Amino acid sequence: MPHELCRSCGSCGFPMRDPSDFAGGNPDAIYCSTCGDATGQLRPFDEVLQANADYLVGQQGIDPQAARLMAHSLLVAMPAWQSHRPLS
Amino acid sequence: MPAVSRSRTRQREATRRQLVEAGLRVVAEHGFAGATTAAIARETGKAHGTVFVHFASRDILVEALVAAIGEAMSQQLARLPAEVCGVAEVLDAHLVALEEHEVLYVRLLREATVLPLSARARVFALQSAVGSRLRQAHARDVAHGVARAMNPVALTNLWIALTNHYLLNRDLFAPGGSVVAQRGAELKAQFLDVLKP
C-alpha cells in the first residue's frame, strides 16, 4: 500500500497528520499547532519551550523542570532553533 | 543556484545520508557506545575526517542517529486514521513500529541515560506521541462503552512500561528473536484486559 511521508514540525519534530496538528490548521504550515501561531509563524522560543515542556509533563507526568531541560535539548537540536544551541 | 552548487549540495546530502545509515548499522551491531566516529567512517569506507565535515561532534552525530530512529517510528504512528481508531489499532501501529526498529530502539532504551540529553528527550517525545494517539483512541473507546475510564497519564505510562519491560529483557522473553513478533499479541491482550469495562 503506498503511503506518504508525514511532515514533521520544523521546530519540535512532532509528526503532523490531521489539519489540527498544523499551525493555524493549515496543512501547508511547516510548524505544528504548538510551535506555530494561527498565521503559521514560529512562536517565540520561550513560549515554544514551555509548551513542549508542558506537553511532556501532561503526557507522562515527569518532573516539570526535567521536562523543560529535555524540551530545551530537543528544540536546540532542530534547525529552527540552531541559534539557541550553546557554543561548544 | 548554479548547477555545480546543486550537484555539490546533492552530493553532500547523499554523503550525510550514507553516514547516518552506516551509523545505524554500527549501533545495531555494537550499541551507541561502540558507534565511534572512526567505526562509522570505516563502515562507509570514507576517511575519518569526512564524518566531521557533516557532523561537528560525535554528540551531534548521535543526535542525528537518534533522530533518524525517532522519525522512522513517528511516521509509522502518523499513518493511523484518527477518525476510526480505537486503542487496539494504536497498539497495533506502535507494535509494528517497535518490531521494525526493535534492535535500534532497544539500544536506545538501554543507553539513553548516557547519551546526549536530546537523545533521551527524543525517546520521551516519541512516547508522548504514542500517548497522545492512545488518549484520543481511549476516549473514543470509553464513549463507545468498550473501555473503562483511566487517568490518561497512567494509560500512557502503563503501555510504555509494559513494552519497555519486554524490550529491555528481550533475551529472556524471546531468546534470539524479535520479542515484538513473538510476544506482541500477548502484550496487546494484557493491556486491553486492563482497560475492560
XYZ file of C-alpha atoms in Angstrom:
285
model
C 0.000 0.000 0.000
C 1.605 3.327 -0.981
C 1.918 5.905 1.741
C 3.087 9.476 2.008
C 5.688 10.585 4.447
C 4.019 12.703 7.080
C 5.732 16.013 7.671
C 7.391 16.740 10.971
C 7.216 20.114 12.672
C 10.302 22.125 11.802
C 10.521 23.275 15.402
C 9.897 20.200 17.576
C 9.744 17.272 15.162
C 6.141 16.313 16.001
C 4.662 14.281 13.112
C 1.813 16.343 11.665
C -1.081 14.497 10.122
C -4.524 15.966 10.835
C -5.254 19.638 9.996
C -5.456 20.371 13.719
C -1.825 19.233 14.063
C -0.670 22.098 11.829
C -0.241 25.724 12.881
C -3.423 27.624 12.093
C -4.996 24.361 10.937
C -3.193 24.835 7.611
C -1.748 21.583 6.160
C 0.858 23.678 4.293
C 2.272 25.073 7.548
C 5.799 23.987 8.423
C 5.222 24.187 12.169
C 2.798 22.352 14.413
C -0.051 23.963 16.288
C 2.040 24.014 19.460
C 5.065 25.771 17.974
C 3.354 27.974 15.390
C 0.714 30.650 15.770
C -2.556 30.982 13.877
C -0.748 32.622 10.944
C 1.801 29.816 10.768
C 4.671 31.862 12.146
C 7.000 30.367 14.719
C 6.207 31.477 18.259
C 8.999 32.935 20.436
C 11.459 30.360 21.763
C 10.417 30.693 25.410
C 6.771 30.057 24.529
C 7.648 27.039 22.383
C 9.968 25.710 25.082
C 7.320 25.936 27.799
C 4.619 24.463 25.556
C 6.817 21.478 24.710
C 7.777 21.016 28.365
C 4.098 21.139 29.345
C 3.362 18.529 26.672
C 5.929 16.120 28.140
C 4.573 16.689 31.653
C 0.984 16.316 30.514
C 1.622 13.109 28.619
C 3.878 11.229 31.031
C 3.856 13.068 34.365
C 7.594 13.733 34.560
C 9.045 16.483 36.705
C 8.370 19.936 35.162
C 11.967 21.110 35.479
C 13.267 17.873 33.937
C 10.704 18.259 31.163
C 11.916 21.787 30.498
C 15.543 20.623 30.221
C 14.578 17.804 27.870
C 12.385 20.052 25.746
C 15.258 22.532 25.504
C 17.701 19.865 24.356
C 15.210 18.630 21.781
C 14.470 22.078 20.359
C 18.047 23.312 20.025
C 18.858 20.177 18.010
C 16.337 21.347 15.392
C 17.314 23.655 12.502
C 14.668 26.226 13.529
C 16.469 26.830 16.833
C 20.148 26.430 15.922
C 20.899 29.946 17.163
C 19.857 28.840 20.649
C 22.340 25.988 20.684
C 25.154 26.535 23.221
C 28.531 27.058 21.599
C 30.816 24.052 22.182
C 21.506 28.031 -7.611
C 24.124 27.192 -10.278
C 24.229 23.579 -11.481
C 27.618 22.933 -9.844
C 26.305 24.116 -6.467
C 23.172 21.980 -6.787
C 25.303 18.963 -7.579
C 27.551 19.614 -4.590
C 24.525 20.017 -2.330
C 23.086 16.722 -3.562
C 26.435 15.017 -3.031
C 26.706 16.475 0.448
C 23.223 15.299 1.350
C 23.944 11.842 -0.073
C 27.130 11.531 1.989
C 25.298 12.654 5.107
C 22.637 10.001 4.490
C 25.314 7.353 4.000
C 26.912 8.300 7.290
C 23.590 8.115 9.139
C 22.742 4.747 7.571
C 26.191 3.434 8.397
C 25.866 4.791 11.909
C 22.602 2.942 12.411
C 24.203 -0.317 11.229
C 27.054 0.165 13.681
C 24.641 0.969 16.520
C 22.584 -2.146 15.753
C 25.734 -4.276 15.953
C 27.708 -2.587 18.730
C 25.362 -0.186 20.503
C 25.801 3.557 20.815
C 28.906 3.057 22.941
C 30.531 1.232 20.046
C 29.370 3.770 17.463
C 32.556 5.771 17.389
C 33.161 8.225 14.570
C 36.051 6.027 13.417
C 33.834 2.930 13.306
C 31.174 4.755 11.339
C 33.725 6.121 8.887
C 35.125 2.596 8.389
C 31.606 1.283 7.764
C 31.189 3.746 4.879
C 34.749 3.297 3.584
C 35.301 7.043 3.889
C 38.065 8.953 5.631
C 37.544 9.628 9.330
C 37.621 13.371 8.704
C 34.585 13.073 6.429
C 32.405 12.441 9.473
C 33.342 15.832 10.926
C 32.603 17.645 7.663
C 28.964 16.673 8.201
C 28.726 16.411 11.995
C 30.647 18.892 14.130
C 30.947 16.442 17.025
C 30.119 12.866 17.967
C 27.243 14.146 20.115
C 25.700 15.815 17.075
C 26.136 12.615 15.078
C 24.464 10.615 17.865
C 21.607 13.138 17.887
C 21.184 12.600 14.154
C 21.126 8.811 14.594
C 18.541 9.029 17.355
C 16.503 11.496 15.287
C 16.524 9.032 12.374
C 15.193 6.255 14.617
C 12.561 8.518 16.140
C 11.474 9.925 12.769
C 11.009 6.460 11.270
C 8.920 5.316 14.230
C 6.863 8.534 14.289
C 5.999 8.099 10.631
C 4.530 4.697 11.433
C 2.271 6.150 14.110
C 1.249 9.092 11.975
C -0.311 6.723 9.416
C -3.141 5.824 11.795
C -6.544 7.080 10.630
C -7.639 9.126 13.656
C -11.339 9.075 12.894
C -11.922 5.362 13.330
C -9.087 4.467 15.588
C -9.536 2.599 18.836
C -6.919 1.638 21.398
C -6.335 -1.740 19.712
C -5.389 -0.032 16.427
C -2.977 2.355 18.156
C -1.318 -0.554 19.950
C -1.032 -2.419 16.641
C 0.640 0.577 14.969
C 3.046 1.047 17.864
C 3.930 -2.650 17.868
C 4.605 -2.538 14.123
C 6.922 0.443 14.628
C 8.651 -1.267 17.550
C 9.134 -4.515 15.632
C 10.514 -2.726 12.577
C 13.061 -0.844 14.660
C 13.365 -3.225 17.603
C 17.118 -3.699 17.667
C 17.884 0.021 17.394
C 15.133 1.062 19.793
C 16.344 -1.394 22.437
C 19.874 0.018 22.074
C 18.396 3.460 22.603
C 16.404 2.425 25.680
C 19.371 0.671 27.246
C 21.839 3.502 26.676
C 19.603 6.595 26.852
C 20.891 7.734 30.235
C 24.455 8.028 28.924
C 23.590 9.626 25.603
C 23.199 13.380 24.993
C 20.095 14.699 26.754
C 18.486 15.373 23.384
C 18.577 11.618 22.667
C 16.672 10.870 25.831
C 14.296 13.723 25.048
C 13.663 12.174 21.651
C 12.607 8.893 23.319
C 10.232 10.765 25.608
C 8.851 12.792 22.708
C 8.174 9.563 20.833
C 6.494 8.048 23.877
C 4.418 11.203 24.259
C 3.322 10.951 20.640
C 2.187 7.368 21.306
C 0.444 8.618 24.428
C -1.323 11.352 22.520
C -2.730 8.847 19.992
C -3.619 6.438 22.800
C -5.568 9.107 24.667
C -7.625 10.030 21.614
C -8.371 6.390 20.896
C -9.124 5.591 24.535
C -11.592 8.482 24.766
C -13.360 7.048 21.722
C -13.463 3.550 23.242
C -14.802 4.873 26.556
C -17.511 6.826 24.706
C -18.495 3.602 22.921
C -18.551 1.683 26.187
C -15.750 -0.742 25.229
C -13.145 0.550 27.690
C -13.187 1.829 31.257
C -12.037 5.314 32.142
C -8.452 5.707 33.243
C -6.120 8.534 34.188
C -4.568 9.477 30.808
C -1.000 9.679 32.159
C -1.395 6.231 33.709
C -2.737 4.943 30.395
C 0.386 6.068 28.524
C 2.865 5.093 31.200
C 1.390 1.612 31.700
C 1.707 0.806 27.997
C 5.201 2.286 27.766
C 6.290 0.437 30.923
C 4.874 -2.849 29.630
C 6.528 -2.633 26.228
C 9.821 -1.340 27.630
C 9.956 -4.224 30.122
C 9.648 -6.774 27.356
C 12.011 -4.912 25.051
C 14.730 -4.469 27.675
C 14.519 -8.133 28.573
C 14.012 -9.460 25.054
C 16.773 -12.022 25.554
C 14.600 -13.630 28.243
C 11.178 -13.224 26.650
C 12.228 -14.167 23.108
C 15.793 -15.532 23.053
C 17.496 -14.936 19.716
C 14.418 -13.391 18.115
C 12.081 -10.420 17.981
C 10.194 -10.025 21.243
C 7.548 -7.946 19.481
C 6.995 -10.574 16.790
C 6.803 -13.374 19.357
C 5.043 -11.673 22.266
C 3.373 -8.590 20.750
C -0.092 -10.126 20.631
C 0.230 -11.132 24.276
C 1.278 -7.598 25.274
C -1.693 -6.122 23.469
C -4.089 -8.608 25.091
C -2.695 -7.888 28.556
C -3.141 -4.165 28.125
C -6.636 -4.375 26.649
C -7.621 -6.624 29.529
C -6.708 -3.847 31.969
C -9.000 -1.475 30.060
C -12.042 -3.771 30.035
C -15.161 -2.110 31.477
